[in-house]
């Protein structure tokens, strides 16, 4: 029982066990390879599909980062691979109806395996395509920027709104630290922001347990807490692209993805900080502006949510109060890695910020500290205090 707590990250593929939470957990991912030089394992990971059609997707940036290398490794091992690269220029790839349609149009007949080379957007697009076609996919990670590599949700843009579609888990995950440590520092900062968001996500989960008796798996909580501990310890070394720090970052991101997969909900990794990030992103997209990276926004949102908990300190259930992080601590961790901490730095004006605090609880049907503050009649007061601290009177 709970033998997953003793496993290394790469041993967790196809985990299957009875948990102390009373449920049976399993992970359908067949292969996980995270570490130095693991891109060379691609032919072994894809061995089941030898002699069949492979379809590789990337963009012009991820092709240079790892796509060209992955294509050569597979081609040299006599795999049949068709590659499609999205040309994004200086802009970012938006996972909307146009991009999804183009990806489907380029897919050759008889495709047996999709190989996505990228991070958040390309991974989400690949897993959605995989879920709708029944064709498995492998993700070759190019940046330690988010936790969705082993999650089954696919946040996509449909009709201008960000919608998290139920998708599928990857067949295999390849996270080569030699590649990921060369990622743009902005994307490394995004990964750190996404990891630190687990501090408030776990607090929200505790609050939901106390207030509405929501199910929680303590094994998943322990896995996330251990991943957080290692990543936080090495956070200052990220700005130097320290290989050990990058390894702990991608392991933390992957591990929180594993917990989401085995527990069947995103609670271990996503809370009020994600509601804020999604609200900001939808506003930007509605105004035809490119939003900041998801993890960067989550990182900025996390100390704000921590501050909400601090302002509610005297009213919190004891177990939730014990978990709640301090705003100053979270901001110090972000600053130690050189990451942004203010919503003003990513173009969020006072009006949008205030509205997001007042309306974030409407983004998803999920109990959160926003709902708790609203039920206590304190949301408007708290929104005013935090807005004034950041933007002035």
GROMACS .gro file of C-alpha atoms in nm:
model
  393
    1UNK     CA    1   0.000   0.000   0.000
    2UNK     CA    2   0.128   0.347  -0.104
    3UNK     CA    3   0.449   0.200  -0.249
    4UNK     CA    4   0.453   0.496  -0.488
    5UNK     CA    5   0.603   0.702  -0.204
    6UNK     CA    6   0.919   0.488  -0.234
    7UNK     CA    7   0.951   0.508  -0.613
    8UNK     CA    8   1.178   0.731  -0.816
    9UNK     CA    9   1.014   0.953  -1.075
   10UNK     CA   10   1.102   0.721  -1.364
   11UNK     CA   11   0.971   0.416  -1.178
   12UNK     CA   12   0.622   0.562  -1.146
   13UNK     CA   13   0.517   0.469  -1.502
   14UNK     CA   14   0.229   0.220  -1.489
   15UNK     CA   15   0.205   0.249  -1.107
   16UNK     CA   16  -0.090   0.050  -0.972
   17UNK     CA   17  -0.171   0.029  -0.603
   18UNK     CA   18  -0.429   0.035  -0.325
   19UNK     CA   19  -0.397   0.361  -0.136
   20UNK     CA   20  -0.445   0.442   0.232
   21UNK     CA   21  -0.709   0.694   0.121
   22UNK     CA   22  -0.932   0.395   0.050
   23UNK     CA   23  -0.914   0.414  -0.328
   24UNK     CA   24  -0.722   0.220  -0.591
   25UNK     CA   25  -0.486   0.437  -0.797
   26UNK     CA   26  -0.321   0.363  -1.129
   27UNK     CA   27  -0.113   0.555  -1.382
   28UNK     CA   28  -0.151   0.458  -1.746
   29UNK     CA   29   0.167   0.629  -1.871
   30UNK     CA   30   0.389   0.353  -2.012
   31UNK     CA   31   0.728   0.524  -2.002
   32UNK     CA   32   0.880   0.810  -1.803
   33UNK     CA   33   1.239   0.914  -1.873
   34UNK     CA   34   1.362   1.224  -1.692
   35UNK     CA   35   1.731   1.302  -1.653
   36UNK     CA   36   2.050   1.384  -1.837
   37UNK     CA   37   2.071   1.263  -2.199
   38UNK     CA   38   1.742   1.069  -2.192
   39UNK     CA   39   1.640   1.190  -2.540
   40UNK     CA   40   1.861   0.909  -2.667
   41UNK     CA   41   1.607   0.664  -2.522
   42UNK     CA   42   1.340   0.774  -2.773
   43UNK     CA   43   1.379   0.466  -3.000
   44UNK     CA   44   1.332   0.235  -2.700
   45UNK     CA   45   1.034   0.431  -2.572
   46UNK     CA   46   0.870   0.423  -2.917
   47UNK     CA   47   0.977   0.064  -2.992
   48UNK     CA   48   0.618  -0.064  -3.004
   49UNK     CA   49   0.556   0.161  -3.305
   50UNK     CA   50   0.858   0.059  -3.514
   51UNK     CA   51   0.755   0.012  -3.877
   52UNK     CA   52   0.447   0.231  -3.833
   53UNK     CA   53   0.377   0.595  -3.916
   54UNK     CA   54   0.490   0.857  -3.661
   55UNK     CA   55   0.369   1.217  -3.669
   56UNK     CA   56   0.594   1.476  -3.503
   57UNK     CA   57   0.469   1.824  -3.417
   58UNK     CA   58   0.677   2.121  -3.303
   59UNK     CA   59   0.710   2.492  -3.368
   60UNK     CA   60   1.010   2.678  -3.508
   61UNK     CA   61   1.152   2.726  -3.157
   62UNK     CA   62   1.101   2.375  -3.021
   63UNK     CA   63   1.227   2.226  -3.347
   64UNK     CA   64   1.563   2.395  -3.285
   65UNK     CA   65   1.559   2.307  -2.914
   66UNK     CA   66   1.492   1.934  -2.952
   67UNK     CA   67   1.277   1.855  -3.255
   68UNK     CA   68   1.556   1.827  -3.508
   69UNK     CA   69   1.754   1.604  -3.271
   70UNK     CA   70   1.452   1.387  -3.192
   71UNK     CA   71   1.369   1.354  -3.564
   72UNK     CA   72   1.725   1.244  -3.644
   73UNK     CA   73   1.739   0.994  -3.355
   74UNK     CA   74   1.413   0.831  -3.468
   75UNK     CA   75   1.497   0.843  -3.841
   76UNK     CA   76   1.843   0.695  -3.781
   77UNK     CA   77   1.669   0.410  -3.597
   78UNK     CA   78   1.453   0.348  -3.906
   79UNK     CA   79   1.128   0.499  -3.779
   80UNK     CA   80   0.900   0.653  -4.039
   81UNK     CA   81   0.841   1.009  -3.923
   82UNK     CA   82   0.650   1.299  -4.076
   83UNK     CA   83   0.729   1.632  -3.911
   84UNK     CA   84   0.508   1.941  -3.903
   85UNK     CA   85   0.641   2.268  -3.762
   86UNK     CA   86   0.415   2.557  -3.669
   87UNK     CA   87   0.574   2.883  -3.780
   88UNK     CA   88   0.516   3.130  -3.499
   89UNK     CA   89   0.780   3.392  -3.572
   90UNK     CA   90   0.818   3.619  -3.272
   91UNK     CA   91   0.468   3.543  -3.146
   92UNK     CA   92   0.345   3.253  -2.932
   93UNK     CA   93   0.141   2.960  -3.056
   94UNK     CA   94  -0.221   2.996  -2.944
   95UNK     CA   95  -0.396   2.656  -2.908
   96UNK     CA   96  -0.717   2.766  -3.074
   97UNK     CA   97  -0.948   2.624  -3.342
   98UNK     CA   98  -0.713   2.732  -3.623
   99UNK     CA   99  -0.403   2.566  -3.475
  100UNK     CA  100  -0.592   2.247  -3.383
  101UNK     CA  101  -0.741   2.223  -3.730
  102UNK     CA  102  -0.402   2.271  -3.896
  103UNK     CA  103  -0.249   2.000  -3.676
  104UNK     CA  104  -0.523   1.756  -3.777
  105UNK     CA  105  -0.495   1.845  -4.148
  106UNK     CA  106  -0.120   1.778  -4.146
  107UNK     CA  107  -0.150   1.436  -3.979
  108UNK     CA  108  -0.076   1.156  -4.227
  109UNK     CA  109  -0.313   0.864  -4.281
  110UNK     CA  110  -0.224   0.561  -4.077
  111UNK     CA  111  -0.053   0.757  -3.799
  112UNK     CA  112   0.019   0.519  -3.512
  113UNK     CA  113   0.202   0.754  -3.273
  114UNK     CA  114   0.208   1.130  -3.224
  115UNK     CA  115   0.538   1.277  -3.101
  116UNK     CA  116   0.501   1.629  -2.961
  117UNK     CA  117   0.816   1.833  -2.908
  118UNK     CA  118   0.753   2.133  -2.686
  119UNK     CA  119   0.603   2.236  -2.357
  120UNK     CA  120   0.259   2.361  -2.253
  121UNK     CA  121   0.077   2.452  -2.573
  122UNK     CA  122   0.208   2.174  -2.799
  123UNK     CA  123   0.159   1.917  -2.524
  124UNK     CA  124  -0.201   2.028  -2.471
  125UNK     CA  125  -0.274   2.018  -2.842
  126UNK     CA  126  -0.117   1.674  -2.882
  127UNK     CA  127  -0.303   1.522  -2.588
  128UNK     CA  128  -0.634   1.660  -2.716
  129UNK     CA  129  -0.569   1.519  -3.064
  130UNK     CA  130  -0.464   1.190  -2.906
  131UNK     CA  131  -0.782   1.168  -2.700
  132UNK     CA  132  -1.009   1.236  -2.998
  133UNK     CA  133  -0.833   1.004  -3.244
  134UNK     CA  134  -0.729   0.723  -3.009
  135UNK     CA  135  -0.368   0.760  -3.130
  136UNK     CA  136  -0.117   0.757  -2.839
  137UNK     CA  137   0.138   1.033  -2.801
  138UNK     CA  138   0.484   1.090  -2.659
  139UNK     CA  139   0.590   1.431  -2.531
  140UNK     CA  140   0.953   1.541  -2.563
  141UNK     CA  141   0.975   1.824  -2.307
  142UNK     CA  142   1.169   2.132  -2.412
  143UNK     CA  143   1.123   2.345  -2.099
  144UNK     CA  144   1.053   2.291  -1.728
  145UNK     CA  145   0.771   2.541  -1.758
  146UNK     CA  146   0.448   2.374  -1.639
  147UNK     CA  147   0.298   2.064  -1.478
  148UNK     CA  148   0.081   1.936  -1.763
  149UNK     CA  149   0.323   1.685  -1.913
  150UNK     CA  150   0.155   1.400  -1.725
  151UNK     CA  151  -0.190   1.551  -1.671
  152UNK     CA  152  -0.497   1.452  -1.870
  153UNK     CA  153  -0.653   1.798  -1.902
  154UNK     CA  154  -0.598   2.007  -2.215
  155UNK     CA  155  -0.658   2.382  -2.172
  156UNK     CA  156  -0.741   2.515  -2.519
  157UNK     CA  157  -0.890   2.834  -2.658
  158UNK     CA  158  -1.238   2.796  -2.807
  159UNK     CA  159  -1.441   3.096  -2.920
  160UNK     CA  160  -1.205   3.323  -2.725
  161UNK     CA  161  -1.245   3.141  -2.395
  162UNK     CA  162  -0.998   2.913  -2.221
  163UNK     CA  163  -1.161   2.576  -2.168
  164UNK     CA  164  -0.997   2.279  -1.997
  165UNK     CA  165  -1.100   1.975  -2.201
  166UNK     CA  166  -1.078   1.622  -2.071
  167UNK     CA  167  -0.806   1.461  -2.282
  168UNK     CA  168  -0.569   1.171  -2.222
  169UNK     CA  169  -0.238   1.089  -2.058
  170UNK     CA  170   0.079   1.054  -2.261
  171UNK     CA  171   0.210   0.714  -2.365
  172UNK     CA  172   0.558   0.838  -2.276
  173UNK     CA  173   0.733   1.142  -2.130
  174UNK     CA  174   1.091   1.233  -2.220
  175UNK     CA  175   1.244   1.512  -2.012
  176UNK     CA  176   1.612   1.563  -2.093
  177UNK     CA  177   1.777   1.807  -1.852
  178UNK     CA  178   2.049   1.883  -2.110
  179UNK     CA  179   1.773   2.030  -2.327
  180UNK     CA  180   1.559   2.189  -2.058
  181UNK     CA  181   1.840   2.376  -1.886
  182UNK     CA  182   1.887   2.567  -2.213
  183UNK     CA  183   1.524   2.682  -2.219
  184UNK     CA  184   1.457   3.057  -2.208
  185UNK     CA  185   1.491   3.175  -1.847
  186UNK     CA  186   1.139   3.312  -1.871
  187UNK     CA  187   1.010   2.956  -1.914
  188UNK     CA  188   1.218   2.832  -1.621
  189UNK     CA  189   1.061   3.108  -1.412
  190UNK     CA  190   0.720   2.989  -1.535
  191UNK     CA  191   0.797   2.639  -1.409
  192UNK     CA  192   0.897   2.771  -1.070
  193UNK     CA  193   0.579   2.978  -1.052
  194UNK     CA  194   0.368   2.673  -1.135
  195UNK     CA  195   0.544   2.468  -0.865
  196UNK     CA  196   0.507   2.737  -0.599
  197UNK     CA  197   0.137   2.751  -0.686
  198UNK     CA  198   0.106   2.411  -0.518
  199UNK     CA  199   0.153   2.587  -0.183
  200UNK     CA  200  -0.184   2.757  -0.215
  201UNK     CA  201  -0.342   2.471  -0.413
  202UNK     CA  202  -0.283   2.233  -0.121
  203UNK     CA  203  -0.418   2.497   0.118
  204UNK     CA  204  -0.732   2.533  -0.093
  205UNK     CA  205  -0.773   2.155  -0.093
  206UNK     CA  206  -0.751   2.152   0.287
  207UNK     CA  207  -1.011   2.430   0.305
  208UNK     CA  208  -1.247   2.233   0.080
  209UNK     CA  209  -1.208   1.927   0.302
  210UNK     CA  210  -1.291   2.130   0.612
  211UNK     CA  211  -1.582   2.327   0.463
  212UNK     CA  212  -1.758   2.090   0.221
  213UNK     CA  213  -1.607   1.753   0.316
  214UNK     CA  214  -1.432   1.712  -0.018
  215UNK     CA  215  -1.227   1.396  -0.078
  216UNK     CA  216  -0.850   1.425  -0.035
  217UNK     CA  217  -0.572   1.171  -0.085
  218UNK     CA  218  -0.295   1.215   0.173
  219UNK     CA  219  -0.054   1.012  -0.039
  220UNK     CA  220  -0.087   1.272  -0.316
  221UNK     CA  221  -0.039   1.551  -0.063
  222UNK     CA  222   0.283   1.388   0.062
  223UNK     CA  223   0.414   1.346  -0.294
  224UNK     CA  224   0.353   1.711  -0.376
  225UNK     CA  225   0.500   1.833  -0.048
  226UNK     CA  226   0.820   1.633  -0.104
  227UNK     CA  227   0.850   1.766  -0.459
  228UNK     CA  228   0.799   2.120  -0.327
  229UNK     CA  229   1.067   2.077  -0.060
  230UNK     CA  230   1.340   1.982  -0.309
  231UNK     CA  231   1.243   2.248  -0.561
  232UNK     CA  232   1.224   2.527  -0.301
  233UNK     CA  233   1.565   2.433  -0.162
  234UNK     CA  234   1.727   2.475  -0.504
  235UNK     CA  235   1.516   2.768  -0.632
  236UNK     CA  236   1.798   3.029  -0.609
  237UNK     CA  237   2.021   2.809  -0.828
  238UNK     CA  238   1.774   2.819  -1.117
  239UNK     CA  239   1.902   3.158  -1.234
  240UNK     CA  240   2.240   2.989  -1.296
  241UNK     CA  241   2.071   2.704  -1.489
  242UNK     CA  242   2.210   2.463  -1.232
  243UNK     CA  243   2.145   2.110  -1.358
  244UNK     CA  244   2.037   1.975  -1.020
  245UNK     CA  245   1.796   2.264  -0.974
  246UNK     CA  246   1.650   2.204  -1.322
  247UNK     CA  247   1.613   1.832  -1.243
  248UNK     CA  248   1.426   1.901  -0.920
  249UNK     CA  249   1.207   2.156  -1.099
  250UNK     CA  250   1.098   1.920  -1.377
  251UNK     CA  251   1.059   1.636  -1.127
  252UNK     CA  252   0.833   1.855  -0.913
  253UNK     CA  253   0.627   1.955  -1.216
  254UNK     CA  254   0.602   1.596  -1.336
  255UNK     CA  255   0.524   1.459  -0.993
  256UNK     CA  256   0.236   1.699  -0.940
  257UNK     CA  257   0.110   1.590  -1.281
  258UNK     CA  258   0.130   1.227  -1.165
  259UNK     CA  259  -0.077   1.309  -0.855
  260UNK     CA  260  -0.345   1.469  -1.071
  261UNK     CA  261  -0.349   1.164  -1.294
  262UNK     CA  262  -0.378   0.906  -1.018
  263UNK     CA  263  -0.634   1.095  -0.809
  264UNK     CA  264  -0.844   1.199  -1.107
  265UNK     CA  265  -0.874   1.569  -1.017
  266UNK     CA  266  -0.642   1.870  -1.046
  267UNK     CA  267  -0.667   1.958  -0.674
  268UNK     CA  268  -0.305   1.860  -0.590
  269UNK     CA  269  -0.173   2.113  -0.838
  270UNK     CA  270  -0.437   2.378  -0.902
  271UNK     CA  271  -0.619   2.615  -0.669
  272UNK     CA  272  -0.713   2.980  -0.638
  273UNK     CA  273  -0.382   3.090  -0.793
  274UNK     CA  274  -0.487   2.914  -1.114
  275UNK     CA  275  -0.830   3.079  -1.107
  276UNK     CA  276  -0.658   3.419  -1.108
  277UNK     CA  277  -0.420   3.318  -1.386
  278UNK     CA  278  -0.706   3.189  -1.604
  279UNK     CA  279  -0.911   3.504  -1.542
  280UNK     CA  280  -0.622   3.727  -1.650
  281UNK     CA  281  -0.552   3.513  -1.955
  282UNK     CA  282  -0.912   3.513  -2.076
  283UNK     CA  283  -0.925   3.891  -2.041
  284UNK     CA  284  -0.607   3.933  -2.246
  285UNK     CA  285  -0.727   3.698  -2.519
  286UNK     CA  286  -1.065   3.874  -2.537
  287UNK     CA  287  -0.874   4.197  -2.605
  288UNK     CA  288  -0.657   4.023  -2.868
  289UNK     CA  289  -0.344   4.059  -2.656
  290UNK     CA  290  -0.092   3.781  -2.606
  291UNK     CA  291  -0.110   3.663  -2.245
  292UNK     CA  292   0.193   3.603  -2.027
  293UNK     CA  293   0.309   3.244  -1.977
  294UNK     CA  294   0.073   3.044  -1.757
  295UNK     CA  295   0.333   2.959  -1.492
  296UNK     CA  296   0.457   3.318  -1.467
  297UNK     CA  297   0.100   3.431  -1.395
  298UNK     CA  298   0.052   3.148  -1.145
  299UNK     CA  299   0.373   3.255  -0.971
  300UNK     CA  300   0.247   3.613  -0.947
  301UNK     CA  301  -0.095   3.496  -0.827
  302UNK     CA  302   0.040   3.266  -0.553
  303UNK     CA  303   0.159   3.533  -0.304
  304UNK     CA  304  -0.166   3.723  -0.368
  305UNK     CA  305  -0.369   3.417  -0.267
  306UNK     CA  306  -0.133   3.368   0.028
  307UNK     CA  307  -0.217   3.722   0.135
  308UNK     CA  308  -0.589   3.644   0.120
  309UNK     CA  309  -0.529   3.357   0.359
  310UNK     CA  310  -0.329   3.586   0.587
  311UNK     CA  311  -0.613   3.839   0.595
  312UNK     CA  312  -0.855   3.558   0.685
  313UNK     CA  313  -0.616   3.410   0.940
  314UNK     CA  314  -0.841   3.437   1.245
  315UNK     CA  315  -1.133   3.268   1.067
  316UNK     CA  316  -0.958   2.971   0.907
  317UNK     CA  317  -0.999   2.608   1.012
  318UNK     CA  318  -0.688   2.510   1.217
  319UNK     CA  319  -0.554   2.254   0.964
  320UNK     CA  320  -0.589   2.504   0.679
  321UNK     CA  321  -0.428   2.783   0.881
  322UNK     CA  322  -0.126   2.556   0.945
  323UNK     CA  323  -0.078   2.498   0.569
  324UNK     CA  324  -0.124   2.854   0.445
  325UNK     CA  325   0.202   3.006   0.313
  326UNK     CA  326   0.319   3.358   0.390
  327UNK     CA  327   0.312   3.612   0.108
  328UNK     CA  328   0.658   3.741   0.190
  329UNK     CA  329   0.810   3.391   0.181
  330UNK     CA  330   0.663   3.313  -0.162
  331UNK     CA  331   0.776   3.647  -0.303
  332UNK     CA  332   1.127   3.591  -0.167
  333UNK     CA  333   1.146   3.252  -0.341
  334UNK     CA  334   1.039   3.403  -0.673
  335UNK     CA  335   1.285   3.690  -0.635
  336UNK     CA  336   1.570   3.450  -0.548
  337UNK     CA  337   1.534   3.299  -0.895
  338UNK     CA  338   1.490   3.635  -1.066
  339UNK     CA  339   1.120   3.581  -1.140
  340UNK     CA  340   0.851   3.849  -1.151
  341UNK     CA  341   0.622   3.900  -0.853
  342UNK     CA  342   0.391   4.191  -0.940
  343UNK     CA  343   0.083   4.178  -1.164
  344UNK     CA  344   0.187   4.522  -1.292
  345UNK     CA  345   0.496   4.363  -1.449
  346UNK     CA  346   0.278   4.158  -1.688
  347UNK     CA  347   0.042   4.437  -1.791
  348UNK     CA  348  -0.244   4.377  -1.549
  349UNK     CA  349  -0.398   4.713  -1.467
  350UNK     CA  350  -0.577   4.809  -1.148
  351UNK     CA  351  -0.928   4.753  -1.284
  352UNK     CA  352  -0.852   4.406  -1.420
  353UNK     CA  353  -0.675   4.310  -1.100
  354UNK     CA  354  -0.962   4.417  -0.874
  355UNK     CA  355  -1.220   4.247  -1.097
  356UNK     CA  356  -1.017   3.926  -1.095
  357UNK     CA  357  -1.021   3.913  -0.715
  358UNK     CA  358  -1.396   3.973  -0.708
  359UNK     CA  359  -1.482   3.729  -0.989
  360UNK     CA  360  -1.215   3.456  -0.986
  361UNK     CA  361  -1.454   3.222  -0.806
  362UNK     CA  362  -1.670   3.217  -1.122
  363UNK     CA  363  -1.395   3.078  -1.347
  364UNK     CA  364  -1.453   2.718  -1.236
  365UNK     CA  365  -1.704   2.536  -1.020
  366UNK     CA  366  -1.457   2.468  -0.742
  367UNK     CA  367  -1.451   2.558  -0.374
  368UNK     CA  368  -1.168   2.803  -0.306
  369UNK     CA  369  -1.054   3.072  -0.067
  370UNK     CA  370  -1.236   3.320  -0.292
  371UNK     CA  371  -1.565   3.144  -0.223
  372UNK     CA  372  -1.476   3.120   0.146
  373UNK     CA  373  -1.406   3.495   0.165
  374UNK     CA  374  -1.728   3.569  -0.022
  375UNK     CA  375  -1.931   3.346   0.211
  376UNK     CA  376  -1.776   3.527   0.509
  377UNK     CA  377  -1.876   3.861   0.359
  378UNK     CA  378  -1.513   3.976   0.334
  379UNK     CA  379  -1.422   3.939  -0.033
  380UNK     CA  380  -1.482   4.302  -0.127
  381UNK     CA  381  -1.285   4.426   0.176
  382UNK     CA  382  -0.992   4.194   0.102
  383UNK     CA  383  -0.991   4.279  -0.269
  384UNK     CA  384  -0.969   4.648  -0.178
  385UNK     CA  385  -0.682   4.597   0.068
  386UNK     CA  386  -0.467   4.397  -0.173
  387UNK     CA  387  -0.543   4.621  -0.472
  388UNK     CA  388  -0.445   4.928  -0.271
  389UNK     CA  389  -0.122   4.764  -0.150
  390UNK     CA  390  -0.012   4.688  -0.507
  391UNK     CA  391  -0.155   4.985  -0.701
  392UNK     CA  392  -0.178   5.254  -0.434
  393UNK     CA  393  -0.483   5.460  -0.338
   0.00000   0.00000   0.00000
